[in-house]
CSV table of C-alpha atoms in Angstrom, one decimal:
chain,number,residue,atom,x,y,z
A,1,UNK,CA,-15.4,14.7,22.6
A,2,UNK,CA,-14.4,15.2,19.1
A,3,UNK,CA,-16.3,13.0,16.5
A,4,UNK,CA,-13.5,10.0,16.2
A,5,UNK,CA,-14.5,8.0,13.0
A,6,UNK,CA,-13.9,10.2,10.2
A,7,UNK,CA,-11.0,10.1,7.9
A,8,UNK,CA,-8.2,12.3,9.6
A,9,UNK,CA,-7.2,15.6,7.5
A,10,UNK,CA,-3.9,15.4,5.6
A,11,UNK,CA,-1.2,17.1,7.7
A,12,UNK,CA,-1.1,20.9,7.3
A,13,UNK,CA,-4.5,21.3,6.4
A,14,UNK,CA,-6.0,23.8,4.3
A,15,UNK,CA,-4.1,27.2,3.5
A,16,UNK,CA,-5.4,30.1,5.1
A,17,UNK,CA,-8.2,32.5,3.2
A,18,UNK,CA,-8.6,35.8,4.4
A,19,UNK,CA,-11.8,37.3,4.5
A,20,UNK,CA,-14.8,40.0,5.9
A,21,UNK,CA,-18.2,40.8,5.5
A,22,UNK,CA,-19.3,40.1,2.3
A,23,UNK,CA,-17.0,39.1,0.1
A,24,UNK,CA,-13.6,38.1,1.8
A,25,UNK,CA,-10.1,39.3,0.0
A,26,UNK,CA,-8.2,35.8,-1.0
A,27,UNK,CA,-5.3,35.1,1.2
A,28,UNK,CA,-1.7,35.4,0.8
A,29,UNK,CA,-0.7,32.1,0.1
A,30,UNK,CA,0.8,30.4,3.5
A,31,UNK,CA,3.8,27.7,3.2
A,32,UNK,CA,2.6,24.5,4.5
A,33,UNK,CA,3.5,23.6,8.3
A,34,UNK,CA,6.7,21.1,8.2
A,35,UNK,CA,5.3,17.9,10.0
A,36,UNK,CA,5.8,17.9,13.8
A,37,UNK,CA,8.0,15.0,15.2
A,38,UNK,CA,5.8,13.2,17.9
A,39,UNK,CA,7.1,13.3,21.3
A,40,UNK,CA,6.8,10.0,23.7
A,41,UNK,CA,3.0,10.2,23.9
A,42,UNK,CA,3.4,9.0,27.2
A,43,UNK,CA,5.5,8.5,30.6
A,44,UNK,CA,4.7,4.9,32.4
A,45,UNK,CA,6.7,5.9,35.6
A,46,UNK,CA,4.4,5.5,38.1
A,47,UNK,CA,4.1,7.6,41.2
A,48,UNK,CA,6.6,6.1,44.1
A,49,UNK,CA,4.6,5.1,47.5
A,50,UNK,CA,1.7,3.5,46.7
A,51,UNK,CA,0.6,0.8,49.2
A,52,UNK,CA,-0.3,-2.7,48.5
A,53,UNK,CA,-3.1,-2.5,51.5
A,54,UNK,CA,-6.0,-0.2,51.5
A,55,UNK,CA,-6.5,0.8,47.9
A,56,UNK,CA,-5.7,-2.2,46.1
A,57,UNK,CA,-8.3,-3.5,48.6
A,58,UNK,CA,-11.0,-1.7,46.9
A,59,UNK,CA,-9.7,-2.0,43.2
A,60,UNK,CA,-12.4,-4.1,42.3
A,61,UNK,CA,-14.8,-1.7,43.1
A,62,UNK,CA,-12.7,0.5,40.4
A,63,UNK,CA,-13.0,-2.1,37.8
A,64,UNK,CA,-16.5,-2.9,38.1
A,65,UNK,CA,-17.3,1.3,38.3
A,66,UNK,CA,-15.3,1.4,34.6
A,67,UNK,CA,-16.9,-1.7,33.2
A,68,UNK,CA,-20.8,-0.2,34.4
A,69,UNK,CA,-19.8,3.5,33.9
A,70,UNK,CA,-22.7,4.1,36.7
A,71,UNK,CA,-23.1,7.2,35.6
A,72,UNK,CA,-26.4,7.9,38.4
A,73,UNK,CA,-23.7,6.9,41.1
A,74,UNK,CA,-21.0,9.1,42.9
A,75,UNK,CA,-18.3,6.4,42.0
A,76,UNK,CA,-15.5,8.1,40.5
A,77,UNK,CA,-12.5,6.9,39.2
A,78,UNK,CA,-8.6,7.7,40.3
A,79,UNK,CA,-6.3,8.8,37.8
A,80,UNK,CA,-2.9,9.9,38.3
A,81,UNK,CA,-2.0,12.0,35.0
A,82,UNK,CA,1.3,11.2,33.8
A,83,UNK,CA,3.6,12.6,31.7
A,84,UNK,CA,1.5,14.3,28.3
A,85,UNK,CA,2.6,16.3,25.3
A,86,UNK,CA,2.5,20.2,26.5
A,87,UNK,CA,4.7,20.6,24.0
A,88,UNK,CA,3.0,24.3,21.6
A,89,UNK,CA,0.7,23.1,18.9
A,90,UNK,CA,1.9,23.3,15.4
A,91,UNK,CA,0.9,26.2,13.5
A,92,UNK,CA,-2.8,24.7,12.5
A,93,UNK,CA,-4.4,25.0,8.9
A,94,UNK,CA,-6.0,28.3,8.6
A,95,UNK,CA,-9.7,29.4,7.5
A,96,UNK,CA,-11.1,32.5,7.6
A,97,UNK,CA,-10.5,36.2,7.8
A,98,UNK,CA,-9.5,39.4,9.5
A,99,UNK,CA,-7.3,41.1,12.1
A,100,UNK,CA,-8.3,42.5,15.4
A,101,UNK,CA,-10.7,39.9,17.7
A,102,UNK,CA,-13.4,41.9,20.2
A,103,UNK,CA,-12.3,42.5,23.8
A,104,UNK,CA,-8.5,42.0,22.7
A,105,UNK,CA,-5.9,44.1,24.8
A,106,UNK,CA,-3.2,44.9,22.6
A,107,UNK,CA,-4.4,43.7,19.4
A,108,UNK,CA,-3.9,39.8,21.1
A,109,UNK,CA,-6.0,36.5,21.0
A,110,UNK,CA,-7.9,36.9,24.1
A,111,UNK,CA,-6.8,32.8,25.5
A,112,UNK,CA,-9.0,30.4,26.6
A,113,UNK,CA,-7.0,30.2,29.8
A,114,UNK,CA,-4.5,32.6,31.8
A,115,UNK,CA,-1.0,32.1,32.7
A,116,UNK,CA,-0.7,31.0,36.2
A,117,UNK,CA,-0.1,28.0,38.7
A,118,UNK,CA,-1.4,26.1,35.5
A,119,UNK,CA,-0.2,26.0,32.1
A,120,UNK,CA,-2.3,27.5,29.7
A,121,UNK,CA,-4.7,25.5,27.8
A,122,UNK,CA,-3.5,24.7,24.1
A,123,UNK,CA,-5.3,22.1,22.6
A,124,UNK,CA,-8.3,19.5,23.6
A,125,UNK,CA,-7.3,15.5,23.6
A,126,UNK,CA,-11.1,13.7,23.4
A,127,UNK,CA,-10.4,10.5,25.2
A,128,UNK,CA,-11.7,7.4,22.5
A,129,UNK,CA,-11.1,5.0,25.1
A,130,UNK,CA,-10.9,3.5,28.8
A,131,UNK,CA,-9.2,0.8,29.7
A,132,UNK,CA,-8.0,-0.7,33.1
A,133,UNK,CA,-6.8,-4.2,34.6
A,134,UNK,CA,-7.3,-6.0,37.9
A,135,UNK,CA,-4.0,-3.7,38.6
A,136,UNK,CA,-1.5,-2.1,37.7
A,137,UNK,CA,-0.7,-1.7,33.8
A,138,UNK,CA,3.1,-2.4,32.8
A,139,UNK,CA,4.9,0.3,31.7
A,140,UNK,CA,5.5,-2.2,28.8
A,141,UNK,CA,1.9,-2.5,27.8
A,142,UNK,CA,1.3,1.1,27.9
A,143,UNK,CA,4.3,1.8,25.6
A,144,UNK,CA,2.9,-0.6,23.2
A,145,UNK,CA,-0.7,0.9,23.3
A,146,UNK,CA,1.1,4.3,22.6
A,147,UNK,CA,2.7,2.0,19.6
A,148,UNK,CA,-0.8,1.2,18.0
A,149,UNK,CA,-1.8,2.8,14.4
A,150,UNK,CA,-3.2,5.9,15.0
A,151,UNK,CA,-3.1,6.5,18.9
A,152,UNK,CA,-1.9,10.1,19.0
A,153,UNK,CA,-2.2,10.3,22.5
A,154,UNK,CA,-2.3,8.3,25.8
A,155,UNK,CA,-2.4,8.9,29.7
A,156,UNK,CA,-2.0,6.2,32.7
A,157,UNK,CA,-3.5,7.1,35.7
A,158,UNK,CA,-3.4,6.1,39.1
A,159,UNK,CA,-6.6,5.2,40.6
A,160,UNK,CA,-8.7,3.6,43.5
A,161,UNK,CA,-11.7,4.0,45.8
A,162,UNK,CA,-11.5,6.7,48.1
A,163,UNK,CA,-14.6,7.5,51.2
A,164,UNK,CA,-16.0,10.9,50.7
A,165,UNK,CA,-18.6,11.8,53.2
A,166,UNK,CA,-19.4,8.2,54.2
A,167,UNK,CA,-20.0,7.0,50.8
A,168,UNK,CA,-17.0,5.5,48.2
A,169,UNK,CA,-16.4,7.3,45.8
A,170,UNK,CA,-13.9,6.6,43.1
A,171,UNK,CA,-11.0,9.4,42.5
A,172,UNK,CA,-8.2,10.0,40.1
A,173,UNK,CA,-4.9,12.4,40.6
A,174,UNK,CA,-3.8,14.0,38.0
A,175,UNK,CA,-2.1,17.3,37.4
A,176,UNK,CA,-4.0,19.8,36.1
A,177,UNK,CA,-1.6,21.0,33.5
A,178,UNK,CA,-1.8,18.0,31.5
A,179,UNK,CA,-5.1,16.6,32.3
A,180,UNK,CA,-7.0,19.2,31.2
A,181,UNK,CA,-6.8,18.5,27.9
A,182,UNK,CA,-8.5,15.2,28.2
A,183,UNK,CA,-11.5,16.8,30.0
A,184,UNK,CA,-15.1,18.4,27.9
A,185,UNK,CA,-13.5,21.6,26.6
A,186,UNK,CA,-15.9,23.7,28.7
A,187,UNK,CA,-14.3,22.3,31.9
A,188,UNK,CA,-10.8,22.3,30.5
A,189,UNK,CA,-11.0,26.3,29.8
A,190,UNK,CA,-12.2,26.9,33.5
A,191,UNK,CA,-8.6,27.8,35.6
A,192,UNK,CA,-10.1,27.8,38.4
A,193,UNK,CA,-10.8,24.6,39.1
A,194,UNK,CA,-7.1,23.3,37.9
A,195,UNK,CA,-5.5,26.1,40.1
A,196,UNK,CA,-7.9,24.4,42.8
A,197,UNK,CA,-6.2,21.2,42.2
A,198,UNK,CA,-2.6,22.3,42.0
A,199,UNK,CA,-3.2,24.2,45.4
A,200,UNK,CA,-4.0,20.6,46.3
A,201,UNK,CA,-8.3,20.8,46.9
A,202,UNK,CA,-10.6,18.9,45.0
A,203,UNK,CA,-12.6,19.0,42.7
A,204,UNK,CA,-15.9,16.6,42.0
A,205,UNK,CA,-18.8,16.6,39.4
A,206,UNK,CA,-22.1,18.6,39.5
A,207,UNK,CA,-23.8,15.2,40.1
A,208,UNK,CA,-21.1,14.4,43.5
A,209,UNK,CA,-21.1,17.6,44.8
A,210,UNK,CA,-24.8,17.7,44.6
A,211,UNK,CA,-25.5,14.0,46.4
A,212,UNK,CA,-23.0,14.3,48.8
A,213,UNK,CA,-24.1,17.8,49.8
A,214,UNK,CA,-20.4,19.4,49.5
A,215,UNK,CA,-19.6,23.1,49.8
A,216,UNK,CA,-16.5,24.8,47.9
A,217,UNK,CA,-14.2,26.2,50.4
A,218,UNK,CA,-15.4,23.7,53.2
A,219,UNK,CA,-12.7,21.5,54.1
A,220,UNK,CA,-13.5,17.4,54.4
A,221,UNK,CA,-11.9,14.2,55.1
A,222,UNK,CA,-11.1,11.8,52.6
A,223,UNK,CA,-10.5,8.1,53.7
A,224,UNK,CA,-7.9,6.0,52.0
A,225,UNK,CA,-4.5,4.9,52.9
A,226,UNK,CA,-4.1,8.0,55.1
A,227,UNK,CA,-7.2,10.3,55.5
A,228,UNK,CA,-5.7,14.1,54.6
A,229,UNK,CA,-8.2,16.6,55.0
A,230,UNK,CA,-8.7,18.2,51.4
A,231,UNK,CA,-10.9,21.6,50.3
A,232,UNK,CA,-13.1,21.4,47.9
A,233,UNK,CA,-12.0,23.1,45.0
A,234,UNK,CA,-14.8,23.4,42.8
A,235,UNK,CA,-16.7,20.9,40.6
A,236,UNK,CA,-17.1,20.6,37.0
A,237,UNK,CA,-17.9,17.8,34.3
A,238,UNK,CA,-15.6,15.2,33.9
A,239,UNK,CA,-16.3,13.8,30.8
A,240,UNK,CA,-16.0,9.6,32.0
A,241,UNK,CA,-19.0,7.8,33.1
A,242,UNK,CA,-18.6,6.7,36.9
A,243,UNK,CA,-15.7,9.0,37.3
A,244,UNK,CA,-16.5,12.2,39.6
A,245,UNK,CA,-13.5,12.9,41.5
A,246,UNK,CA,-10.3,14.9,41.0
A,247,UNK,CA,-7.8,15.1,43.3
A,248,UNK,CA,-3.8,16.2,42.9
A,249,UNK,CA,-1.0,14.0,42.3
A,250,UNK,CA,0.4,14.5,45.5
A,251,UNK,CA,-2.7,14.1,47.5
A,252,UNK,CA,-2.9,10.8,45.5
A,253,UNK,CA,0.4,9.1,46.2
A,254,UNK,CA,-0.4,10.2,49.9
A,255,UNK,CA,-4.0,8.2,49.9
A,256,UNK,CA,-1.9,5.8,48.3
A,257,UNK,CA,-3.8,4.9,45.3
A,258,UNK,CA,-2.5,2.3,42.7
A,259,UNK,CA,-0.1,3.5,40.4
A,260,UNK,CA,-1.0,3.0,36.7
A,261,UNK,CA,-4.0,1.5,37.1
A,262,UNK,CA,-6.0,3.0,33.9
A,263,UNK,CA,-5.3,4.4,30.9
A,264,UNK,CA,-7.3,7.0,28.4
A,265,UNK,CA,-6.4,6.5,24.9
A,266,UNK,CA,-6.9,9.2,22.1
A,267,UNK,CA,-7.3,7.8,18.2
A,268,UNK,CA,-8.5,10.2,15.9
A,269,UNK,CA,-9.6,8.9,12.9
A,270,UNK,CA,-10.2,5.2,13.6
A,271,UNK,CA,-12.9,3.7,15.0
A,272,UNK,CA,-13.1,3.4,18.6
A,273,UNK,CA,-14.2,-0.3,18.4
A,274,UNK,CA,-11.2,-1.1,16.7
A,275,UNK,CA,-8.9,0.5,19.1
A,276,UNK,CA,-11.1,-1.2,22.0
A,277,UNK,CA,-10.4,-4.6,20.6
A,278,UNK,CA,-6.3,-3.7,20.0
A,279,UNK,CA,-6.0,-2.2,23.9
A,280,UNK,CA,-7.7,-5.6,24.9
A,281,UNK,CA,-5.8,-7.9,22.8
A,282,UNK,CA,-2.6,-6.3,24.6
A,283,UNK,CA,-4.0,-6.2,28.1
A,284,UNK,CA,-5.6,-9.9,28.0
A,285,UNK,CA,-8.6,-10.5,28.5
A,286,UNK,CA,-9.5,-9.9,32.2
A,287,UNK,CA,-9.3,-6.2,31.1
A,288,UNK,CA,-12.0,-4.0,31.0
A,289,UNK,CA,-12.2,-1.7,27.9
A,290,UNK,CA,-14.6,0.7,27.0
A,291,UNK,CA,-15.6,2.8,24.0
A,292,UNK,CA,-16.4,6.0,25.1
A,293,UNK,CA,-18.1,6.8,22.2
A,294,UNK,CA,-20.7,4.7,22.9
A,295,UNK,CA,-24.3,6.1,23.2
A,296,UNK,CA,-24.7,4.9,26.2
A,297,UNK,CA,-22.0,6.2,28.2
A,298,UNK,CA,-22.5,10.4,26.5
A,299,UNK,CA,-23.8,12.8,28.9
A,300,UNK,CA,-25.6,15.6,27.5
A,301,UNK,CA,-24.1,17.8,30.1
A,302,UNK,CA,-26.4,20.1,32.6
A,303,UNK,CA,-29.1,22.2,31.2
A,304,UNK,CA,-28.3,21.3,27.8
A,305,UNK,CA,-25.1,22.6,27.7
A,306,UNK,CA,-22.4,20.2,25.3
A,307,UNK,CA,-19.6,18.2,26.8
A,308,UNK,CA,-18.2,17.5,23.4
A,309,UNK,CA,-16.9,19.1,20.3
A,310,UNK,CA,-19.2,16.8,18.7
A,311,UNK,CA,-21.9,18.2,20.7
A,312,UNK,CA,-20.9,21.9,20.2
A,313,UNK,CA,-21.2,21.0,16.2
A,314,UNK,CA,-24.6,19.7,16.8
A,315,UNK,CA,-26.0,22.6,18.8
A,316,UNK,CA,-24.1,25.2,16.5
A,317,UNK,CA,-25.9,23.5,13.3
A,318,UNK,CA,-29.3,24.2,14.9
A,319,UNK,CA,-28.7,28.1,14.7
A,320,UNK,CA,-28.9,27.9,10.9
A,321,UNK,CA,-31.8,25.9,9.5
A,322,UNK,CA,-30.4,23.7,6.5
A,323,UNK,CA,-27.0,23.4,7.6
A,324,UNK,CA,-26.0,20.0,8.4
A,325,UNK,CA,-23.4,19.6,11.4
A,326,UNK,CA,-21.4,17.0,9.4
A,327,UNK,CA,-20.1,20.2,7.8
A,328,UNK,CA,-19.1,21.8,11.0
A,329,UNK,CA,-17.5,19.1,12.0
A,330,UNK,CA,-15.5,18.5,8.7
A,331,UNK,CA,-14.2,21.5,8.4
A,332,UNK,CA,-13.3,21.4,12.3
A,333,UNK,CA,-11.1,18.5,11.6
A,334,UNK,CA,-9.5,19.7,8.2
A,335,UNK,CA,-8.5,23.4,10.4
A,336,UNK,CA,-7.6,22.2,13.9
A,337,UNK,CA,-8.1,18.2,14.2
A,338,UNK,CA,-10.8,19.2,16.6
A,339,UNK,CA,-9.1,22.1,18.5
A,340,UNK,CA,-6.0,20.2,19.0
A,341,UNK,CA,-4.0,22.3,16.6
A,342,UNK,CA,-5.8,25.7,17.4
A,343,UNK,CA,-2.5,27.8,17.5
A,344,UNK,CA,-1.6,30.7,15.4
A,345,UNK,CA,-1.2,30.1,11.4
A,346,UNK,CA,1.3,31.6,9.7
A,347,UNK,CA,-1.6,33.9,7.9
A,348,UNK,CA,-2.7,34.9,11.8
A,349,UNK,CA,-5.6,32.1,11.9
A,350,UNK,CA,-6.5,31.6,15.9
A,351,UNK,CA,-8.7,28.8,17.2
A,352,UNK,CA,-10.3,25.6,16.5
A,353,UNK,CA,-12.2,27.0,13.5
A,354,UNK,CA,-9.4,29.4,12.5
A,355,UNK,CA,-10.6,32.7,12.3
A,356,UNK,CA,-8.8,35.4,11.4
A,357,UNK,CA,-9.2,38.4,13.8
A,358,UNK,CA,-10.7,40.9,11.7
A,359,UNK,CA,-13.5,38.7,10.5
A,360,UNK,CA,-14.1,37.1,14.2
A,361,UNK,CA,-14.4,40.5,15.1
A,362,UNK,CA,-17.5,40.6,12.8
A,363,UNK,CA,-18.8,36.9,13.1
A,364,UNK,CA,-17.4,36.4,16.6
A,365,UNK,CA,-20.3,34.6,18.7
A,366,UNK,CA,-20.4,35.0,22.9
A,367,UNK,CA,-21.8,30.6,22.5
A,368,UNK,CA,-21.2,30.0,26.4
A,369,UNK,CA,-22.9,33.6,27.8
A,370,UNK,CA,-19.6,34.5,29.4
A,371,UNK,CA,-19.7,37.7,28.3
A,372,UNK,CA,-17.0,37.8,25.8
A,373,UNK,CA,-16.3,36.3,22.2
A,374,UNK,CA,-13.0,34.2,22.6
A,375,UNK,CA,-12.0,33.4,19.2
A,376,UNK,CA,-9.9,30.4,20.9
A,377,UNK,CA,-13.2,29.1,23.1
A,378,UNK,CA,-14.6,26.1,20.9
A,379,UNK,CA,-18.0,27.2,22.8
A,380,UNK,CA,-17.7,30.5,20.7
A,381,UNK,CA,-15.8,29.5,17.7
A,382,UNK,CA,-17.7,26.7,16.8
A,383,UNK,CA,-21.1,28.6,16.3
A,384,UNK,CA,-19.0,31.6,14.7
A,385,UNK,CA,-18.4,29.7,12.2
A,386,UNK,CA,-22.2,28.4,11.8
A,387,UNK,CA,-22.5,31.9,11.2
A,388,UNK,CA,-19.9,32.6,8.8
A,389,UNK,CA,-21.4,29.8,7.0
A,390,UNK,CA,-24.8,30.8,7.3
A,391,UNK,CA,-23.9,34.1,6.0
A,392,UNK,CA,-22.8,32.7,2.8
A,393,UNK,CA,-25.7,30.8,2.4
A,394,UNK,CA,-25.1,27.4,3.5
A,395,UNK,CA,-28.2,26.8,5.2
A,396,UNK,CA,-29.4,26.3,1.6
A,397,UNK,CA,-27.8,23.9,0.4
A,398,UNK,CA,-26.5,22.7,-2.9
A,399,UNK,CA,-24.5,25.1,-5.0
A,400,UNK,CA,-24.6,27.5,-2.2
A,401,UNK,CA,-23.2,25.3,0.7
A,402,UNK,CA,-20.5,25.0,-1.8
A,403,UNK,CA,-20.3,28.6,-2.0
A,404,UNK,CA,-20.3,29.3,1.8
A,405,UNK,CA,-17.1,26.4,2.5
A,406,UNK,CA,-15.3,27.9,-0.7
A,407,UNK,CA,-15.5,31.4,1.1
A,408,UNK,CA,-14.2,29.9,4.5
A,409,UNK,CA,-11.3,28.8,2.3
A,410,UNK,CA,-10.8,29.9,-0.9
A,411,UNK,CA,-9.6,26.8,-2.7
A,412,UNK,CA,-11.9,24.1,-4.1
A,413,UNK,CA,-10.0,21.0,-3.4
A,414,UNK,CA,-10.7,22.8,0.4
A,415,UNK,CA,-14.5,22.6,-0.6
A,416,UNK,CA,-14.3,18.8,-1.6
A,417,UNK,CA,-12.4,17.8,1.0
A,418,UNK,CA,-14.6,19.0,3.5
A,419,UNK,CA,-17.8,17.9,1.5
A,420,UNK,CA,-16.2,14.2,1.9
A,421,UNK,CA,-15.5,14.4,5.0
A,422,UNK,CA,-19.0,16.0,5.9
A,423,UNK,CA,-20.5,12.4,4.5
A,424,UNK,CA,-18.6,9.9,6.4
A,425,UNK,CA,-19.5,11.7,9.3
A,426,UNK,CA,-22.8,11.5,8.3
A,427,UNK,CA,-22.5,7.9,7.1
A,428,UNK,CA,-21.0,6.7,10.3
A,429,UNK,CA,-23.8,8.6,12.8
A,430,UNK,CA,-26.9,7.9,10.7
């Protein structure tokens, strides 16, 4: 989840510089991106045929699952995705350098995702926030949390209680071309297990499919409203505390769970606490809100691995001594917003560090030991550009950090910019 509380870059961003080994040629000069009209961030129909009986029977259990996020337990939460913006990214602020990325076919971005039963994956939405009501939300309130300063995004769910091998277990349906997006990025990049879901299986956490002993490809009952027999699909981190179950839209009007009864809010550059007490104040005060951000709901994923941009900074930081990753992070935000404007530049910039192909074809890193550099993988791109950096001799600081940012973009309001923002990170996570 991207780092939430530091002041948003200026729409745009930074112009593109171009760049290799050494000493990078400056840039052609790029004309700044016109400002993208914001879609309706989100759609409050909610799915048709859900039953007043058995799920709204075990709500409660729902609630109380959001407001402990018992992250030790196999609750999950439902979600039914509805409508979000798959709209192409505008063209991002651009960074550094070249022209052909490693393992590319024609001369192409090799994608974080393939065309298929799912749409590809274009950007990352970190979820801020969590909030649900003894019910479901109004497709009034959840136009007017949409309304709030500085929401860019927000999904309502359907959710409920569902019994997976004898145990309850909380699930949410969603579909898999929009919901993605809200999940860690290294889940959302995996097809597999959204294909999984739009074939209508499952798909569960590491910690579910470990307790409750499941098998992928083994087909099991799953009690609600109706008890379909579902695959499992796969299983993968979620990214929300207490929430360890995926299953499809369709599959979740047919268990009947409660339409609209949660919503995931995404507010970059605001603090979370702020948009915690504004959801509240509109959903009264029987309604449990939670700040995701909040140390103790993070997961620091399985065997190390990061479930967060913020935690892909941090490891990428460690791989050169003396750099800070307040100054990944920065210059994450001021290129992509934190992957969520990782599209083509008009200089050629790919991904959510923008690289240009010729230099990530140089610096390109394999992070997630997939086998491949994927300039638009925020696994790899994230500690490419640690070692861009590092190669310019920010890990010593001073004069030469400001050397290292003014070769990732040759400007130095860039350098500033990026220095600022690299201390209000670091003011608000001290």
């Amino acid at each position: 989840m991207a780092p939430p509380s530091a002041p948003r870059a200026a729409e745009g961003g930074a112009p593109d510089a171009a760049g290799s080994a050494g000493a990078p040629a400056p840039r052609p000069p790029r004309q700044k991106p016109q400002k993208k009209q914001r879609k309706g961030r989100t759609s409050p129909n909610a799915p048709a045929g859900a039953a007043r009986g058995g799920p709204r029977r075990v709500l409660p259990l729902l609630i109380a699952t959001i407001a402990a996020l018992a992250v030790a337990s196999t609750s999950a939460g439902v979600y039914a995705a509805l409508t979000t913006d798959d709209s192409k990214p505008a063209a991002s602020s651009g960074a550094p350098h070249g022209d052909t990325p490693p393992s590319a076919g024609q001369g192409d971005p090799v994608k974080v995702v393939d065309e298929g039963q799912v749409a590809p994956l274009r950007r990352v939405v970190p979820p801020d926030v969590l909030a649900a009501e003894g019910g479901s939300i109004s497709a009034a309130k959840i136009a007017r949390i949409a309304k709030l300063k500085k929401v860019r995004d927000v999904v309502a769910v359907a959710g409920g209680a569902v019994q997976l091998q004898g145990r309850q277990v909380n699930a949410f349906a969603v579909d898999p071309s929009s919901f993605r997006s809200w999940t860690p990025p290294g889940t959302a990049k995996r097809t597999d297990l959204w294909a999984a879901l739009a074939a209508d299986r499952f798909v569960v956490s590491p910690d579910a499919a470990k307790q409750l002993q499941l098998t992928q490809g083994y087909e099991y009952p799953v009690v609600g409203r109706t008890i379909p027999k579902l695959t499992m699909g796969g299983s993968g981190d979620l990214g929300l505390p207490g929430i360890n179950m995926l299953v499809s839209k369709k599959s979740g009007t047919q268990m009947g769970l409660v339409p609209n009864v949660a919503v995931l809010v995404n507010a970059p550059g605001v603090s979370p606490a702020k948009v915690v007490k504004a959801v509240r104040n509109i959903l009264g005060g029987g309604a449990n809100v939670v700040n995701l951000h909040d140390a103790k709901y993070q997961s620091s994923g399985t065997g190390g691995k990061a479930n967060s941009y913020l935690d892909l900074y941090k490891q990428a930081a460690t791989t050169c001594p003396g750099l800070s990753w307040t100054v990944l992070a920065a210059i994450g935000q001021v290129e992509s917003d934190h992957g969520r404007n990782a599209g083509r530049s008009s200089a050629g910039a790919l991904g959510p560090m923008q690289f240009m192909p010729a230099t990530w074809k140089i610096y390109g890193v394999d992070g997630d030991g997939d086998g491949k550099a994927d300039i638009m993988n925020p696994y790899d791109a994230i500690p490419g550009a640690a070692k861009y950096l590092c190669a310019n001799g920010a890990g010593r600081g001073g004069q030469q950090l400001y050397r290292a940012i003014w070769h990732y973009n040759h400007a130095d309001w860039y350098v500033q910019k990026v220095l600022n923002l690299a201390r209000a990170y670091a003011a608000r996570y001290s």
